[in-house]
CSV table of C-alpha atoms in Angstrom, one decimal:
chain,number,residue,atom,x,y,z
A,142,MET,CA,7.3,50.0,9.2
A,143,PRO,CA,6.9,47.2,6.6
A,144,SER,CA,3.4,46.4,5.4
A,145,ASP,CA,1.5,43.4,6.7
A,146,SER,CA,1.8,41.7,3.3
A,147,SER,CA,5.6,41.9,3.2
A,148,SER,CA,5.9,40.7,6.8
A,149,SER,CA,3.6,37.8,6.3
A,150,SER,CA,5.5,36.7,3.2
A,151,SER,CA,9.1,37.3,4.4
A,152,ASP,CA,9.5,33.6,5.2
A,153,GLY,CA,7.5,32.5,2.2
A,154,ILE,CA,4.8,30.9,4.3
A,155,GLY,CA,2.1,33.5,3.7
A,156,ALA,CA,2.8,33.7,0.0
A,157,GLN,CA,2.6,29.9,-0.3
A,158,ALA,CA,-0.7,29.7,1.6
A,159,SER,CA,-2.3,32.3,-0.7
A,160,THR,CA,-1.1,30.9,-4.0
A,161,ASP,CA,-0.8,27.1,-3.4
A,162,LYS,CA,-3.9,25.7,-5.0
A,163,ARG,CA,-3.3,22.3,-3.4
A,164,ILE,CA,-4.5,23.8,-0.1
A,165,ALA,CA,-8.3,23.5,-0.3
A,166,PRO,CA,-10.9,24.0,2.4
A,167,PHE,CA,-12.3,20.9,4.0
A,168,PRO,CA,-15.5,19.8,2.2
A,169,GLU,CA,-18.4,21.7,3.9
A,170,PRO,CA,-20.9,18.8,3.4
A,171,LEU,CA,-18.6,16.6,5.5
A,172,LEU,CA,-18.5,19.2,8.3
A,173,ASP,CA,-22.3,19.5,8.2
A,174,GLY,CA,-22.6,15.8,8.4
A,175,TYR,CA,-20.2,15.7,11.3
A,176,ARG,CA,-22.2,18.2,13.2
A,177,GLN,CA,-25.3,16.1,12.7
A,178,TYR,CA,-23.4,13.0,13.8
A,179,ARG,CA,-22.3,14.6,17.0
A,180,GLU,CA,-25.8,15.8,17.8
A,181,ARG,CA,-27.9,12.8,16.7
A,182,ALA,CA,-25.6,9.7,16.8
A,183,HIS,CA,-22.8,10.3,19.2
A,184,ALA,CA,-24.3,12.4,22.0
A,185,PRO,CA,-27.3,10.1,22.7
A,186,HIS,CA,-25.0,7.0,22.9
A,187,ARG,CA,-21.9,8.6,24.4
A,188,SER,CA,-21.5,6.0,27.1
A,189,ASN,CA,-21.4,3.2,24.5
A,190,TYR,CA,-18.7,5.1,22.5
A,191,GLU,CA,-16.7,5.6,25.7
A,192,HIS,CA,-17.0,1.9,26.5
A,193,LEU,CA,-15.7,1.1,23.0
A,194,ALA,CA,-12.9,3.6,23.3
A,195,LEU,CA,-11.8,2.2,26.7
A,196,TYR,CA,-12.2,-1.5,26.2
A,197,GLY,CA,-11.7,-1.8,22.4
A,198,GLN,CA,-13.6,-3.5,19.7
A,199,GLN,CA,-15.0,-7.0,19.8
A,200,PRO,CA,-16.9,-7.6,16.6
A,201,GLU,CA,-18.0,-11.1,15.8
A,202,VAL,CA,-18.4,-10.5,12.1
A,203,MET,CA,-16.0,-9.4,9.4
A,204,VAL,CA,-17.5,-8.2,6.1
A,205,VAL,CA,-15.6,-7.9,2.8
A,206,SER,CA,-17.5,-5.4,0.7
A,207,CYS,CA,-17.0,-3.3,-2.4
A,208,CYS,CA,-15.8,0.2,-1.9
A,209,ASP,CA,-18.8,1.4,-4.1
A,210,SER,CA,-20.3,4.4,-2.3
A,211,ARG,CA,-23.8,3.0,-2.7
A,212,VAL,CA,-23.1,-0.1,-0.7
A,213,THR,CA,-22.8,0.4,3.1
A,214,PRO,CA,-22.5,-2.8,5.1
A,215,GLU,CA,-23.3,-1.1,8.4
A,216,GLY,CA,-26.5,0.3,7.0
A,217,ILE,CA,-27.6,-2.8,5.2
A,218,PHE,CA,-27.2,-5.0,8.3
A,219,GLY,CA,-28.3,-2.3,10.8
A,220,ALA,CA,-25.1,-2.5,12.7
A,221,GLY,CA,-23.9,0.0,15.2
A,222,PRO,CA,-20.3,1.0,16.1
A,223,GLY,CA,-18.1,-2.0,17.1
A,224,GLU,CA,-20.4,-4.6,15.6
A,225,LEU,CA,-18.8,-5.1,12.2
A,226,PHE,CA,-15.2,-5.2,11.1
A,227,VAL,CA,-15.4,-4.1,7.5
A,228,VAL,CA,-12.8,-4.1,4.7
A,229,ARG,CA,-13.7,-2.6,1.4
A,230,ASN,CA,-12.0,-2.9,-2.0
A,231,VAL,CA,-12.9,-2.8,-5.6
A,232,ALA,CA,-15.3,-5.7,-6.4
A,233,ASN,CA,-15.1,-7.1,-2.8
A,234,LEU,CA,-12.3,-9.5,-3.7
A,235,VAL,CA,-10.2,-11.6,-1.4
A,236,PRO,CA,-6.8,-12.5,-3.0
A,237,PRO,CA,-5.2,-15.9,-2.3
A,238,TYR,CA,-2.7,-16.4,0.4
A,239,GLU,CA,0.6,-15.0,-0.8
A,240,PRO,CA,3.2,-14.3,2.0
A,241,ASP,CA,5.6,-12.4,-0.2
A,242,GLY,CA,7.3,-9.0,0.2
A,243,ASP,CA,4.5,-7.0,-1.4
A,244,TYR,CA,1.8,-4.9,0.3
A,245,HIS,CA,-1.5,-6.7,0.9
A,246,SER,CA,-4.1,-4.5,2.6
A,247,THR,CA,-7.0,-6.9,2.4
A,248,SER,CA,-4.9,-9.8,3.6
A,249,ALA,CA,-3.6,-7.7,6.5
A,250,ALA,CA,-7.2,-6.8,7.5
A,251,LEU,CA,-8.1,-10.5,7.3
A,252,GLU,CA,-5.2,-11.5,9.4
A,253,PHE,CA,-6.1,-8.9,12.1
A,254,ALA,CA,-9.8,-9.9,12.1
A,255,VAL,CA,-9.1,-13.6,12.5
A,256,GLN,CA,-6.0,-13.7,14.6
A,257,ALA,CA,-6.4,-10.6,16.8
A,258,LEU,CA,-10.2,-9.9,16.9
A,259,LYS,CA,-11.1,-13.6,16.6
A,260,VAL,CA,-14.2,-13.0,14.6
A,261,LYS,CA,-16.6,-15.9,14.3
A,262,HIS,CA,-18.0,-15.1,10.8
A,263,ILE,CA,-16.6,-13.7,7.5
A,264,VAL,CA,-19.1,-12.5,5.0
A,265,VAL,CA,-18.1,-11.7,1.4
A,266,MET,CA,-20.8,-9.4,0.0
A,267,GLY,CA,-21.0,-8.6,-3.7
A,268,HIS,CA,-23.5,-6.2,-5.2
A,269,GLY,CA,-25.5,-5.5,-8.4
A,270,LEU,CA,-24.0,-3.5,-11.3
A,271,CYS,CA,-20.5,-3.6,-9.8
A,272,GLY,CA,-18.1,-1.3,-11.7
A,273,GLY,CA,-15.1,-3.6,-11.1
A,274,VAL,CA,-16.9,-6.6,-12.6
A,275,LYS,CA,-18.0,-4.5,-15.5
A,276,ALA,CA,-14.4,-3.4,-16.1
A,277,PHE,CA,-13.3,-7.1,-16.2
A,278,LEU,CA,-16.0,-8.0,-18.7
A,279,THR,CA,-15.0,-5.1,-21.0
A,280,GLN,CA,-11.2,-5.7,-21.0
A,281,ASP,CA,-10.9,-3.9,-24.3
A,282,SER,CA,-11.4,-0.6,-22.4
A,283,LYS,CA,-8.3,1.6,-21.9
A,284,PRO,CA,-6.6,1.6,-18.5
A,285,LEU,CA,-7.5,4.6,-16.3
A,286,SER,CA,-3.9,5.3,-15.6
A,287,PRO,CA,-0.4,4.0,-16.7
A,288,GLY,CA,-0.4,1.8,-13.6
A,289,ASP,CA,-3.7,0.0,-14.5
A,290,PHE,CA,-4.2,-0.8,-10.9
A,291,ILE,CA,-7.9,-1.8,-11.4
A,292,GLY,CA,-7.1,-4.0,-14.4
A,293,LYS,CA,-4.4,-5.9,-12.5
A,294,TRP,CA,-6.6,-6.2,-9.4
A,295,MET,CA,-9.5,-7.5,-11.4
A,296,THR,CA,-7.4,-10.4,-12.8
A,297,LEU,CA,-8.4,-12.1,-9.5
A,298,LEU,CA,-11.7,-12.8,-11.2
A,299,GLU,CA,-10.1,-14.9,-13.9
A,300,PRO,CA,-10.6,-18.2,-12.1
A,301,ALA,CA,-14.2,-17.3,-11.3
A,302,SER,CA,-15.0,-16.4,-14.9
A,303,GLN,CA,-13.7,-19.8,-16.1
A,304,PHE,CA,-14.9,-22.2,-13.4
A,305,GLN,CA,-17.2,-20.6,-10.9
A,306,CYS,CA,-20.2,-19.6,-13.0
A,307,LEU,CA,-22.6,-22.5,-12.3
A,308,ALA,CA,-24.6,-24.1,-15.0
A,309,LEU,CA,-27.8,-22.9,-13.4
A,310,GLU,CA,-26.7,-19.3,-14.0
A,311,ARG,CA,-25.7,-19.6,-17.6
A,312,ASP,CA,-29.0,-18.0,-18.5
A,313,GLU,CA,-28.4,-15.1,-16.2
A,314,ASP,CA,-27.0,-11.8,-17.2
A,315,PRO,CA,-23.2,-12.2,-17.6
A,316,GLN,CA,-22.6,-9.4,-15.1
A,317,LEU,CA,-24.8,-10.9,-12.5
A,318,ALA,CA,-23.4,-14.4,-13.0
A,319,LEU,CA,-19.8,-13.1,-12.5
A,320,GLU,CA,-20.8,-11.0,-9.5
A,321,TYR,CA,-22.0,-14.3,-7.9
A,322,ALA,CA,-18.9,-16.1,-9.1
A,323,GLY,CA,-16.6,-13.5,-7.7
A,324,VAL,CA,-18.1,-14.1,-4.2
A,325,ARG,CA,-17.6,-17.8,-4.5
A,326,GLN,CA,-14.0,-17.3,-5.7
A,327,SER,CA,-13.2,-15.0,-2.8
A,328,LEU,CA,-14.6,-17.7,-0.4
A,329,GLU,CA,-12.3,-20.2,-1.9
A,330,ASN,CA,-9.4,-17.8,-1.7
A,331,LEU,CA,-10.2,-17.3,2.0
A,332,ARG,CA,-9.6,-21.0,2.6
A,333,THR,CA,-6.1,-20.7,1.2
A,334,PHE,CA,-5.2,-18.8,4.4
A,335,PRO,CA,-4.0,-21.3,7.0
A,336,CYS,CA,-5.5,-19.5,9.9
A,337,VAL,CA,-8.9,-19.4,8.2
A,338,ARG,CA,-8.8,-23.0,7.0
A,339,VAL,CA,-7.9,-24.4,10.4
A,340,LEU,CA,-10.4,-22.4,12.3
A,341,GLU,CA,-13.2,-23.3,9.9
A,342,GLU,CA,-12.3,-27.0,10.1
A,343,ARG,CA,-12.5,-26.7,13.9
A,344,GLY,CA,-15.9,-25.0,13.7
A,345,ARG,CA,-14.7,-21.8,15.2
A,346,LEU,CA,-15.1,-19.7,12.0
A,347,ALA,CA,-17.8,-19.7,9.4
A,348,LEU,CA,-17.7,-18.3,5.9
A,349,HIS,CA,-20.7,-16.8,4.1
A,350,GLY,CA,-21.5,-15.3,0.7
A,351,ALA,CA,-24.0,-12.5,0.1
A,352,TRP,CA,-25.1,-10.2,-2.7
A,353,PHE,CA,-27.0,-6.9,-2.5
A,354,ASP,CA,-29.2,-5.2,-5.0
A,355,ILE,CA,-28.8,-1.4,-4.7
A,356,GLY,CA,-32.0,-0.4,-6.4
A,357,SER,CA,-34.4,-2.7,-4.7
A,358,GLY,CA,-32.5,-3.2,-1.4
A,359,GLU,CA,-32.8,-6.9,-1.8
A,360,LEU,CA,-30.2,-9.1,-0.1
A,361,ARG,CA,-29.4,-12.6,-1.3
A,362,VAL,CA,-27.3,-15.1,0.6
A,363,MET,CA,-25.4,-18.1,-0.7
A,364,ASP,CA,-26.7,-21.5,0.3
A,365,ALA,CA,-23.7,-23.5,1.6
A,366,GLU,CA,-24.7,-26.8,-0.2
A,367,SER,CA,-26.1,-25.7,-3.6
A,368,ARG,CA,-24.0,-22.5,-3.7
A,369,LYS,CA,-27.0,-20.7,-5.2
A,370,PHE,CA,-28.0,-17.3,-4.0
A,371,ILE,CA,-31.4,-17.1,-2.5
A,372,GLU,CA,-33.4,-14.2,-1.1
A,373,ALA,CA,-32.6,-13.4,2.5
A,374,GLN,CA,-36.3,-12.7,3.2
A,375,ARG,CA,-37.0,-16.3,2.6
A,376,LEU,CA,-34.8,-17.1,5.6
A,377,THR,CA,-36.1,-14.5,7.9
A,378,GLY,CA,-39.9,-14.7,7.2
A,379,MET,CA,-40.0,-11.2,5.8
A,380,THR,CA,-42.6,-10.3,3.2
A,381,ALA,CA,-41.8,-8.6,0.0
A,382,ALA,CA,-43.3,-5.3,1.3
A,383,GLN,CA,-40.9,-5.4,4.2
């Protein structure tokens, strides 16, 4: 009778499973987190999740945020499942409207949010010490890969670096000034999308800018007239301690 080892490897499957280093166990911290999610978040609100599963999502707000792991829009805004439609990319950038044959993930998410979900608000939220903005400011650094995907993506900031940094921010740290400017540029790029421009003109869609400080937890929002970023707590009546 052939041994177990020979029988398991006769078709090559067993041998591959034992030697192929690409097959790695699922991260245990994620499994632990999932167990806690099931017990603490999903189970107590199961009826709400079942409602969302059955009737679909109807968020009124879309957030364009950075993919930085320290910035979580749902946590920052205290939003539950189904309340925010979030798209995240490097440096929270919105490209201009370009209906060509290339792949456009952010534009696709925007199209779905506006045309299918019919969101009423779009918030572009930047954050402090953004790595993408830093990469743009230090363009002498070597590409991370031959494709230089980050370098090419960050060229979207070029108009912002030349024209969007307001005079009142010239005394600010260059990184912070460009983080603000990138939000303004993305808002302008949003308006190059016909569906966004038309709905905004009709008063059915509103665009907003925001900026978040990771260390302090401070949120700043862009004033529509001055285009300056002001502390959100000034708008909500919160105290500094809160």
